[in-house]
Short mmCIF file of C-alpha atoms in Angstrom, two decimals:
data_model
loop_
_atom_site.label_atom_id
_atom_site.label_comp_id
_atom_site.label_asym_id
_atom_site.label_seq_id
_atom_site.Cartn_x
_atom_site.Cartn_y
_atom_site.Cartn_z
CA ARG N 1 37.22 -54.12 33.47
CA ARG N 2 34.09 -56.49 33.95
CA CYS N 3 34.26 -60.08 33.06
CA PRO N 4 31.69 -61.26 30.46
CA HIS N 5 31.28 -64.81 31.90
CA LEU N 6 30.47 -62.97 35.31
CA ALA N 7 27.31 -61.18 33.49
CA GLN N 8 26.40 -64.31 31.97
CA VAL N 9 26.42 -66.16 35.50
CA ALA N 10 24.66 -63.34 36.88
CA ARG N 11 21.86 -63.71 34.80
CA ARG N 12 21.74 -67.41 35.12
CA LEU N 13 21.08 -66.85 38.92
CA GLU N 14 17.43 -67.07 40.11
CA PRO N 15 15.60 -64.06 41.05
CA ARG N 16 14.98 -65.35 44.41
CA GLN N 17 18.69 -65.47 45.12
CA ARG N 18 19.39 -62.18 43.86
CA GLY N 19 16.73 -60.99 45.59
CA ASP N 20 17.40 -62.55 49.42
CA LEU N 21 19.91 -59.54 49.69
CA VAL N 22 18.96 -57.85 53.30
CA GLU N 23 18.51 -54.22 52.55
CA LEU N 24 20.16 -51.46 54.87
CA GLN N 25 18.52 -48.47 54.48
CA PRO N 26 19.68 -45.35 56.53
CA GLN N 27 17.85 -43.28 58.51
CA PRO N 28 18.00 -39.64 57.68
CA LEU N 29 19.70 -37.64 59.97
CA GLN N 30 16.87 -35.37 60.91
CA ARG N 31 15.02 -38.50 62.09
CA ARG N 32 17.90 -40.24 64.01
CA ALA N 33 18.64 -36.65 66.13
CA ALA N 34 14.97 -36.67 66.93
CA ALA N 35 14.42 -40.10 67.94
CA LEU N 36 17.32 -39.48 70.65
CA SER N 37 16.69 -36.21 71.69
CA PRO N 38 13.62 -35.36 74.14
CA PRO N 39 10.63 -33.10 73.21
CA GLY N 40 11.48 -29.71 72.89
CA MET N 41 8.70 -28.63 75.52
CA ALA N 42 10.27 -30.69 78.11
CA LEU N 43 12.61 -28.37 79.39
CA PRO N 44 10.96 -25.05 79.64
CA VAL N 45 8.38 -26.60 81.33
CA VAL N 46 10.54 -27.70 83.93
CA LYS N 47 12.58 -25.06 84.18
CA LEU N 48 9.07 -22.74 84.72
CA GLY N 49 7.78 -25.76 87.38
CA VAL N 50 11.12 -25.03 89.16
CA LEU N 51 10.52 -21.08 89.20
CA LEU N 52 6.96 -21.34 89.92
CA LEU N 53 7.97 -24.02 93.18
CA LYS N 54 10.53 -21.29 94.33
CA THR N 55 8.25 -18.21 93.94
CA MET N 56 6.08 -20.29 96.19
CA VAL N 57 8.29 -21.08 99.18
CA LYS N 58 9.00 -17.53 99.77
CA PRO N 59 5.81 -16.90 101.25
CA VAL N 60 6.28 -19.97 103.54
CA ALA N 61 9.73 -18.81 104.49
CA LYS N 62 7.55 -15.44 105.55
CA ARG N 63 5.16 -17.67 107.54
CA VAL N 64 8.17 -19.58 109.21
CA LYS N 65 9.38 -16.34 110.61
CA ALA N 66 5.86 -14.88 111.57
CA ARG N 67 5.68 -18.54 113.44
CA ALA N 68 8.96 -17.93 115.05
CA ALA N 69 7.50 -15.23 117.21
CA GLU N 70 4.44 -17.00 118.14
CA SER N 71 5.54 -20.80 119.43
CA GLU N 72 7.48 -20.88 121.85
CA SER N 73 9.27 -23.89 121.14
CA PHE N 74 9.82 -22.52 117.90
CA ARG N 75 11.02 -19.65 119.09
CA GLY N 76 13.58 -21.33 121.59
CA TYR N 77 15.17 -23.00 118.19
CA CYS N 78 15.84 -19.56 116.35
CA VAL N 79 17.22 -18.21 119.82
CA SER N 80 20.10 -20.91 119.43
CA LEU N 81 19.85 -20.77 115.54
CA GLY N 82 20.36 -17.37 115.39
CA GLN N 83 23.62 -17.30 118.47
CA VAL N 84 25.29 -20.08 116.51
CA VAL N 85 25.15 -18.17 113.43
CA ASN N 86 25.90 -14.66 115.10
CA THR N 87 29.02 -16.23 116.09
CA ALA N 88 30.23 -18.00 113.37
CA THR N 89 29.70 -14.68 111.11
CA ALA N 90 31.59 -12.84 113.75
CA ARG N 91 34.40 -15.57 113.74
CA VAL N 92 34.65 -15.45 110.14
CA SER N 93 34.74 -11.96 109.34
CA ALA N 94 37.36 -11.49 112.41
CA LEU N 95 39.84 -14.10 110.54
CA ALA N 96 38.88 -12.44 106.83
CA ALA N 97 40.39 -9.42 108.33
CA GLY N 98 43.50 -11.44 109.88
CA GLY N 99 42.77 -11.22 113.28
CA LYS N 100 41.74 -13.42 116.24
CA LEU N 101 38.70 -12.87 117.70
CA LYS N 102 38.67 -13.54 121.81
CA SER N 103 34.49 -13.32 122.65
CA VAL N 104 31.25 -12.52 120.78
CA ARG N 105 29.01 -10.34 122.21
CA PRO N 106 25.44 -12.46 121.90
CA LEU N 107 22.49 -10.69 120.29
CA SER N 108 19.42 -9.87 122.20
CA GLU N 109 16.47 -12.56 122.23
CA THR N 110 14.27 -10.33 119.55
CA GLN N 111 17.25 -10.05 117.01
CA ALA N 112 18.34 -13.82 117.57
CA VAL N 113 14.80 -15.21 116.96
CA ASN N 114 15.15 -12.83 114.12
CA LEU N 115 18.33 -13.84 112.77
CA GLY N 116 17.11 -17.82 113.46
CA ALA N 117 13.92 -17.35 111.80
CA GLU N 118 15.64 -15.62 108.42
CA VAL N 119 18.05 -18.76 108.10
CA VAL N 120 15.51 -21.30 108.73
CA GLY N 121 13.37 -19.35 105.82
CA GLU N 122 16.45 -18.95 103.64
CA GLY N 123 17.35 -22.56 104.43
CA LEU N 124 13.92 -23.37 102.91
CA VAL N 125 13.97 -21.98 100.09
CA LEU N 126 17.56 -23.06 99.29
CA SER N 127 16.40 -26.42 99.75
CA VAL N 128 14.01 -26.04 97.30
CA GLY N 129 16.41 -24.71 94.82
CA VAL N 130 18.88 -27.39 95.45
CA GLY N 131 16.42 -29.90 95.06
CA ALA N 132 15.04 -28.58 92.07
CA VAL N 133 18.65 -28.53 90.78
CA LEU N 134 19.26 -32.42 91.54
CA PHE N 135 15.97 -33.20 90.39
CA GLU N 136 16.97 -31.34 86.74
CA TYR N 137 19.97 -33.55 87.06
CA ASN N 138 18.66 -36.72 87.66
CA ARG N 139 16.16 -36.15 84.65
CA LYS N 140 19.39 -34.97 82.27
CA GLU N 141 21.30 -38.12 83.33
CA ARG N 142 18.05 -40.54 82.63
CA GLU N 143 17.90 -39.18 79.18
CA SER N 144 21.43 -39.35 78.50
CA GLU N 145 21.58 -43.24 79.54
CA ALA N 146 18.34 -43.49 77.52
CA GLY N 147 19.78 -41.85 74.30
CA LYS N 148 22.90 -43.86 74.35
CA ALA N 149 20.76 -47.18 74.72
CA LYS N 150 18.78 -46.22 71.77
CA LYS N 151 21.86 -45.17 70.12
CA GLU N 152 23.53 -48.65 71.07
CA ALA N 153 20.70 -50.67 70.11
CA LEU N 154 20.47 -48.73 66.53
CA LEU N 155 24.24 -49.74 66.08
CA ALA N 156 24.04 -53.19 67.14
CA ALA N 157 20.88 -53.17 65.00
CA GLN N 158 22.63 -51.87 62.05
CA ARG N 159 25.53 -54.25 62.68
CA SER N 160 23.29 -57.69 62.55
CA VAL N 161 22.00 -55.78 59.06
CA LEU N 162 25.57 -55.59 57.82
CA ALA N 163 26.59 -58.80 58.62
CA ALA N 164 23.86 -60.26 57.13
CA ARG N 165 24.38 -58.61 54.29
CA PHE N 166 28.16 -59.52 54.09
CA GLU N 167 26.89 -63.41 54.72
CA ASP N 168 24.60 -63.10 51.72
CA VAL N 169 27.50 -61.08 49.36
CA GLU N 170 29.98 -64.41 50.54
CA ARG N 171 27.46 -66.99 49.59
CA ARG N 172 26.46 -65.15 45.90
CA MET N 173 30.30 -65.05 45.39
CA TYR N 174 30.92 -68.44 46.21
CA ARG N 175 28.10 -69.23 43.97
CA ILE N 176 29.40 -67.02 41.53
CA GLU N 177 32.65 -68.86 41.66
CA ARG N 178 31.41 -72.05 41.48
CA LEU N 179 29.40 -71.58 37.90
CA LEU N 180 32.43 -69.38 36.46
CA GLU N 181 34.57 -72.56 37.14
CA LYS N 182 32.08 -74.82 35.69
CA GLU N 183 31.31 -72.23 32.35
CA LEU N 184 35.36 -72.24 32.26
CA GLU N 185 35.31 -75.96 32.38
CA ARG N 186 32.48 -76.35 29.59
CA GLN N 187 35.10 -73.64 27.07
#
């Protein structure tokens, strides 16, 4: 039930006092969601770039394999790497079968060079893939942090607007109570 005195007091308030209330206008849900999300085309472009990069690395890996046969120092590195990979593969296979391995027959130099060059080429492709995954992970983290910061800023702004609105309402209530008391004293 409304108090008739309250309506009279509210009419007596100056327009300036009634109009100084800070309005809180919530954003529509779509606009808020769009402000917090990254552009729609960013993800497919990044994935396409990673795929293109991995595709470009494969010919480089083939060239590395071919270079292993030409360069004497690189050939020595590939032979060593091929022998290590052969030994590790044989040991893991023996352990998986449940037996013990006494010795591993070394590969011929050509086989060791091919295996070492293959490992270097695949390592190159793998490192590009891992780099792309790390890049994507870091990009998502930055976007997530930026979205959280934006959301926190929005909440802080809304809190300050609500606090100002609450103070304004309290001031108005105080004025209305004083005017109501004066009105009641006159009667």
